[in-house]
């Protein structure tokens, strides 16, 4: 398949997923339950965040989800916080990005979900580096590598992976 065919297929899948999530949001509004509504906003925001043309709407839904799920311990709160943190770092809003990534880490248990926690640590490392705290970012990235290696029994290739000196978008991402 050509790259434009893959992109068209991905856009189509995103559109279908977003429409299903919109139906879920409509149903959640009728239920008038804040947790269900927050979950629906999180699902739609995460689905829309894969499409750059839906950036503003994704942002709104993720922000709304974070507000509604603030005291929730569920997976969607975690996914919404992570997506919002990634968006904020790309928007050059490091303080908000850091808060979102810290919320992501707070809702994960590294003992039960080591790979998810390692991924969140990489996101947090990127946020720290983007805000000028490169040394702290490198420490978090090293922790993510250690945790990831422990989770998979040390079975991955570490060749060519490192922390970039620049921030996300300026000099590269944290994965080299």
PDB file of C-alpha atoms in Angstrom:
ATOM      1  CA  UNK A   1       0.000   0.000   0.000  1.00  0.00           C
ATOM      2  CA  UNK A   2       1.133   3.499  -0.710  1.00  0.00           C
ATOM      3  CA  UNK A   3       1.593   6.019   2.078  1.00  0.00           C
ATOM      4  CA  UNK A   4      -1.444   8.041   0.981  1.00  0.00           C
ATOM      5  CA  UNK A   5      -3.593   4.875   1.092  1.00  0.00           C
ATOM      6  CA  UNK A   6      -2.374   4.141   4.622  1.00  0.00           C
ATOM      7  CA  UNK A   7      -3.052   7.725   5.681  1.00  0.00           C
ATOM      8  CA  UNK A   8      -6.549   7.624   4.159  1.00  0.00           C
ATOM      9  CA  UNK A   9      -7.256   4.349   5.957  1.00  0.00           C
ATOM     10  CA  UNK A  10      -5.968   5.744   9.281  1.00  0.00           C
ATOM     11  CA  UNK A  11      -8.117   8.871   8.844  1.00  0.00           C
ATOM     12  CA  UNK A  12     -11.126   6.680   8.098  1.00  0.00           C
ATOM     13  CA  UNK A  13     -10.543   4.539  11.195  1.00  0.00           C
ATOM     14  CA  UNK A  14     -10.102   7.666  13.321  1.00  0.00           C
ATOM     15  CA  UNK A  15     -13.330   9.148  11.946  1.00  0.00           C
ATOM     16  CA  UNK A  16     -15.305   5.963  12.679  1.00  0.00           C
ATOM     17  CA  UNK A  17     -13.792   5.684  16.148  1.00  0.00           C
ATOM     18  CA  UNK A  18     -14.573   9.339  16.854  1.00  0.00           C
ATOM     19  CA  UNK A  19     -18.176   8.900  15.683  1.00  0.00           C
ATOM     20  CA  UNK A  20     -18.645   5.900  17.963  1.00  0.00           C
ATOM     21  CA  UNK A  21     -17.176   7.945  20.823  1.00  0.00           C
ATOM     22  CA  UNK A  22     -19.550  10.832  19.992  1.00  0.00           C
ATOM     23  CA  UNK A  23     -22.487   8.419  20.303  1.00  0.00           C
ATOM     24  CA  UNK A  24     -21.102   7.342  23.671  1.00  0.00           C
ATOM     25  CA  UNK A  25     -20.815  10.983  24.727  1.00  0.00           C
ATOM     26  CA  UNK A  26     -24.426  11.634  23.719  1.00  0.00           C
ATOM     27  CA  UNK A  27     -25.536   8.659  25.815  1.00  0.00           C
ATOM     28  CA  UNK A  28     -23.417   9.820  28.759  1.00  0.00           C
ATOM     29  CA  UNK A  29     -25.010  13.280  28.626  1.00  0.00           C
ATOM     30  CA  UNK A  30     -28.440  11.634  28.903  1.00  0.00           C
ATOM     31  CA  UNK A  31     -27.290   9.574  31.903  1.00  0.00           C
ATOM     32  CA  UNK A  32     -26.183  12.751  33.700  1.00  0.00           C
ATOM     33  CA  UNK A  33     -23.439  10.878  35.600  1.00  0.00           C
ATOM     34  CA  UNK A  34     -20.186  12.873  35.951  1.00  0.00           C
ATOM     35  CA  UNK A  35     -17.918   9.790  35.905  1.00  0.00           C
ATOM     36  CA  UNK A  36     -19.582   8.356  32.800  1.00  0.00           C
ATOM     37  CA  UNK A  37     -19.485  11.770  31.156  1.00  0.00           C
ATOM     38  CA  UNK A  38     -15.800  12.165  32.018  1.00  0.00           C
ATOM     39  CA  UNK A  39     -15.051   8.722  30.598  1.00  0.00           C
ATOM     40  CA  UNK A  40     -16.887   9.586  27.380  1.00  0.00           C
ATOM     41  CA  UNK A  41     -14.979  12.872  27.028  1.00  0.00           C
ATOM     42  CA  UNK A  42     -11.695  11.005  27.644  1.00  0.00           C
ATOM     43  CA  UNK A  43     -12.444   8.393  24.992  1.00  0.00           C
ATOM     44  CA  UNK A  44     -13.441  10.996  22.423  1.00  0.00           C
ATOM     45  CA  UNK A  45     -10.476  13.228  23.257  1.00  0.00           C
ATOM     46  CA  UNK A  46      -8.008  10.365  22.911  1.00  0.00           C
ATOM     47  CA  UNK A  47      -9.610   9.281  19.621  1.00  0.00           C
ATOM     48  CA  UNK A  48      -9.512  12.823  18.223  1.00  0.00           C
ATOM     49  CA  UNK A  49      -5.941  13.458  19.394  1.00  0.00           C
ATOM     50  CA  UNK A  50      -4.646  11.187  16.613  1.00  0.00           C
ATOM     51  CA  UNK A  51      -5.973  13.601  13.962  1.00  0.00           C
ATOM     52  CA  UNK A  52      -4.146  16.963  13.778  1.00  0.00           C
ATOM     53  CA  UNK A  53      -7.172  18.600  12.129  1.00  0.00           C
ATOM     54  CA  UNK A  54      -9.203  17.805  15.265  1.00  0.00           C
ATOM     55  CA  UNK A  55      -6.638  19.297  17.625  1.00  0.00           C
ATOM     56  CA  UNK A  56      -8.822  21.968  19.234  1.00  0.00           C
ATOM     57  CA  UNK A  57     -11.742  19.629  19.796  1.00  0.00           C
ATOM     58  CA  UNK A  58      -9.466  16.916  21.204  1.00  0.00           C
ATOM     59  CA  UNK A  59      -7.974  19.472  23.563  1.00  0.00           C
ATOM     60  CA  UNK A  60     -11.403  20.545  24.794  1.00  0.00           C
ATOM     61  CA  UNK A  61     -12.587  16.979  25.427  1.00  0.00           C
ATOM     62  CA  UNK A  62      -9.366  15.964  27.194  1.00  0.00           C
ATOM     63  CA  UNK A  63      -9.512  19.045  29.404  1.00  0.00           C
ATOM     64  CA  UNK A  64     -13.160  18.360  30.241  1.00  0.00           C
ATOM     65  CA  UNK A  65     -12.329  14.701  30.991  1.00  0.00           C
ATOM     66  CA  UNK A  66      -9.524  15.757  33.331  1.00  0.00           C
ATOM     67  CA  UNK A  67     -11.945  18.013  35.218  1.00  0.00           C
ATOM     68  CA  UNK A  68     -14.668  15.378  35.507  1.00  0.00           C
ATOM     69  CA  UNK A  69     -12.331  12.486  36.332  1.00  0.00           C
ATOM     70  CA  UNK A  70     -10.074  14.409  38.720  1.00  0.00           C
ATOM     71  CA  UNK A  71     -10.866  12.149  41.685  1.00  0.00           C
ATOM     72  CA  UNK A  72     -11.287   8.976  39.622  1.00  0.00           C
ATOM     73  CA  UNK A  73      -8.689   6.202  39.714  1.00  0.00           C
ATOM     74  CA  UNK A  74      -9.622   4.622  36.371  1.00  0.00           C
ATOM     75  CA  UNK A  75      -7.607   3.931  33.245  1.00  0.00           C
ATOM     76  CA  UNK A  76      -9.368   6.598  31.184  1.00  0.00           C
ATOM     77  CA  UNK A  77      -8.311   9.336  33.583  1.00  0.00           C
ATOM     78  CA  UNK A  78      -4.768   8.114  33.112  1.00  0.00           C
ATOM     79  CA  UNK A  79      -5.048   7.990  29.306  1.00  0.00           C
ATOM     80  CA  UNK A  80      -6.637  11.446  29.197  1.00  0.00           C
ATOM     81  CA  UNK A  81      -3.939  12.932  31.442  1.00  0.00           C
ATOM     82  CA  UNK A  82      -1.174  11.373  29.326  1.00  0.00           C
ATOM     83  CA  UNK A  83      -2.708  12.609  26.041  1.00  0.00           C
ATOM     84  CA  UNK A  84      -3.232  16.064  27.527  1.00  0.00           C
ATOM     85  CA  UNK A  85       0.363  16.149  28.790  1.00  0.00           C
ATOM     86  CA  UNK A  86       1.720  15.212  25.353  1.00  0.00           C
ATOM     87  CA  UNK A  87      -0.441  17.901  23.758  1.00  0.00           C
ATOM     88  CA  UNK A  88       0.691  20.544  26.264  1.00  0.00           C
ATOM     89  CA  UNK A  89       4.387  19.845  25.684  1.00  0.00           C
ATOM     90  CA  UNK A  90       3.846  20.228  21.908  1.00  0.00           C
ATOM     91  CA  UNK A  91       2.005  23.495  22.616  1.00  0.00           C
ATOM     92  CA  UNK A  92       5.033  24.734  24.611  1.00  0.00           C
ATOM     93  CA  UNK A  93       3.019  24.813  27.848  1.00  0.00           C
ATOM     94  CA  UNK A  94       5.517  23.020  30.103  1.00  0.00           C
ATOM     95  CA  UNK A  95       3.900  23.681  33.486  1.00  0.00           C
ATOM     96  CA  UNK A  96       0.547  22.264  32.378  1.00  0.00           C
ATOM     97  CA  UNK A  97       2.335  19.394  30.648  1.00  0.00           C
ATOM     98  CA  UNK A  98       4.230  18.565  33.831  1.00  0.00           C
ATOM     99  CA  UNK A  99       1.061  18.574  35.938  1.00  0.00           C
ATOM    100  CA  UNK A 100      -0.695  16.274  33.460  1.00  0.00           C
ATOM    101  CA  UNK A 101       2.236  13.846  33.347  1.00  0.00           C
ATOM    102  CA  UNK A 102       2.501  13.830  37.135  1.00  0.00           C
ATOM    103  CA  UNK A 103      -1.224  12.965  37.261  1.00  0.00           C
ATOM    104  CA  UNK A 104      -0.557  10.151  34.801  1.00  0.00           C
ATOM    105  CA  UNK A 105       2.215   8.739  36.979  1.00  0.00           C
ATOM    106  CA  UNK A 106       0.070   9.092  40.106  1.00  0.00           C
ATOM    107  CA  UNK A 107      -2.695   6.918  38.678  1.00  0.00           C
ATOM    108  CA  UNK A 108      -0.362   4.098  37.612  1.00  0.00           C
ATOM    109  CA  UNK A 109       1.216   1.431  39.794  1.00  0.00           C
ATOM    110  CA  UNK A 110       4.739   0.561  38.599  1.00  0.00           C
ATOM    111  CA  UNK A 111       4.489  -2.820  40.310  1.00  0.00           C
ATOM    112  CA  UNK A 112       1.286  -3.828  38.519  1.00  0.00           C
ATOM    113  CA  UNK A 113       1.745  -1.886  35.265  1.00  0.00           C
ATOM    114  CA  UNK A 114       5.491  -1.543  34.719  1.00  0.00           C
ATOM    115  CA  UNK A 115       5.375  -0.949  30.952  1.00  0.00           C
ATOM    116  CA  UNK A 116       2.613   1.651  31.194  1.00  0.00           C
ATOM    117  CA  UNK A 117       4.550   3.348  33.966  1.00  0.00           C
ATOM    118  CA  UNK A 118       7.763   3.243  31.902  1.00  0.00           C
ATOM    119  CA  UNK A 119       5.954   4.847  28.942  1.00  0.00           C
ATOM    120  CA  UNK A 120       4.573   7.548  31.228  1.00  0.00           C
ATOM    121  CA  UNK A 121       8.102   8.126  32.613  1.00  0.00           C
ATOM    122  CA  UNK A 122       9.392   8.656  29.067  1.00  0.00           C
ATOM    123  CA  UNK A 123       6.622  11.221  28.526  1.00  0.00           C
ATOM    124  CA  UNK A 124       7.509  12.896  31.801  1.00  0.00           C
ATOM    125  CA  UNK A 125      11.196  12.905  30.840  1.00  0.00           C
ATOM    126  CA  UNK A 126      10.294  14.646  27.587  1.00  0.00           C
ATOM    127  CA  UNK A 127       8.289  17.264  29.490  1.00  0.00           C
ATOM    128  CA  UNK A 128      11.170  17.900  31.877  1.00  0.00           C
ATOM    129  CA  UNK A 129      13.678  18.234  29.030  1.00  0.00           C
ATOM    130  CA  UNK A 130      11.329  20.548  27.113  1.00  0.00           C
ATOM    131  CA  UNK A 131      11.096  22.801  30.167  1.00  0.00           C
ATOM    132  CA  UNK A 132      14.882  23.056  30.423  1.00  0.00           C
ATOM    133  CA  UNK A 133      15.344  20.433  33.136  1.00  0.00           C
ATOM    134  CA  UNK A 134      17.348  18.133  30.885  1.00  0.00           C
ATOM    135  CA  UNK A 135      19.278  16.452  33.710  1.00  0.00           C
ATOM    136  CA  UNK A 136      16.043  15.538  35.531  1.00  0.00           C
ATOM    137  CA  UNK A 137      14.610  14.366  32.203  1.00  0.00           C
ATOM    138  CA  UNK A 138      17.612  12.103  31.677  1.00  0.00           C
ATOM    139  CA  UNK A 139      17.141  10.634  35.158  1.00  0.00           C
ATOM    140  CA  UNK A 140      13.468   9.853  34.466  1.00  0.00           C
ATOM    141  CA  UNK A 141      14.377   8.382  31.079  1.00  0.00           C
ATOM    142  CA  UNK A 142      16.983   6.133  32.734  1.00  0.00           C
ATOM    143  CA  UNK A 143      14.357   5.025  35.259  1.00  0.00           C
ATOM    144  CA  UNK A 144      11.996   4.202  32.386  1.00  0.00           C
ATOM    145  CA  UNK A 145      14.674   2.100  30.691  1.00  0.00           C
ATOM    146  CA  UNK A 146      15.435   0.213  33.907  1.00  0.00           C
ATOM    147  CA  UNK A 147      11.755  -0.412  34.618  1.00  0.00           C
ATOM    148  CA  UNK A 148      11.090  -1.439  31.027  1.00  0.00           C
ATOM    149  CA  UNK A 149      14.041  -3.830  31.029  1.00  0.00           C
ATOM    150  CA  UNK A 150      12.880  -5.377  34.293  1.00  0.00           C
ATOM    151  CA  UNK A 151       9.335  -5.746  32.943  1.00  0.00           C
ATOM    152  CA  UNK A 152      10.457  -7.622  29.829  1.00  0.00           C
ATOM    153  CA  UNK A 153      13.259  -9.532  31.514  1.00  0.00           C
ATOM    154  CA  UNK A 154      15.995  -7.439  29.897  1.00  0.00           C
ATOM    155  CA  UNK A 155      15.017  -8.601  26.385  1.00  0.00           C
ATOM    156  CA  UNK A 156      15.232  -5.509  24.232  1.00  0.00           C
ATOM    157  CA  UNK A 157      17.799  -3.816  22.079  1.00  0.00           C
ATOM    158  CA  UNK A 158      19.188  -0.680  23.691  1.00  0.00           C
ATOM    159  CA  UNK A 159      21.320   0.256  20.691  1.00  0.00           C
ATOM    160  CA  UNK A 160      20.843   3.810  19.490  1.00  0.00           C
ATOM    161  CA  UNK A 161      18.495   4.868  22.295  1.00  0.00           C
ATOM    162  CA  UNK A 162      19.349   7.891  24.348  1.00  0.00           C
ATOM    163  CA  UNK A 163      18.192  11.222  25.627  1.00  0.00           C
ATOM    164  CA  UNK A 164      18.485  14.077  23.188  1.00  0.00           C
ATOM    165  CA  UNK A 165      20.026  17.272  24.424  1.00  0.00           C
ATOM    166  CA  UNK A 166      17.209  19.399  23.031  1.00  0.00           C
ATOM    167  CA  UNK A 167      13.563  19.538  23.925  1.00  0.00           C
ATOM    168  CA  UNK A 168      10.802  17.797  21.984  1.00  0.00           C
ATOM    169  CA  UNK A 169      10.696  19.476  18.597  1.00  0.00           C
ATOM    170  CA  UNK A 170      13.978  21.356  19.125  1.00  0.00           C
ATOM    171  CA  UNK A 171      16.874  19.019  18.638  1.00  0.00           C
ATOM    172  CA  UNK A 172      14.750  15.899  18.690  1.00  0.00           C
ATOM    173  CA  UNK A 173      12.684  13.869  21.039  1.00  0.00           C
ATOM    174  CA  UNK A 174      14.055  11.974  23.998  1.00  0.00           C
ATOM    175  CA  UNK A 175      14.303   8.765  22.016  1.00  0.00           C
ATOM    176  CA  UNK A 176      17.323   9.106  19.814  1.00  0.00           C
TER     177      UNK A 176
END
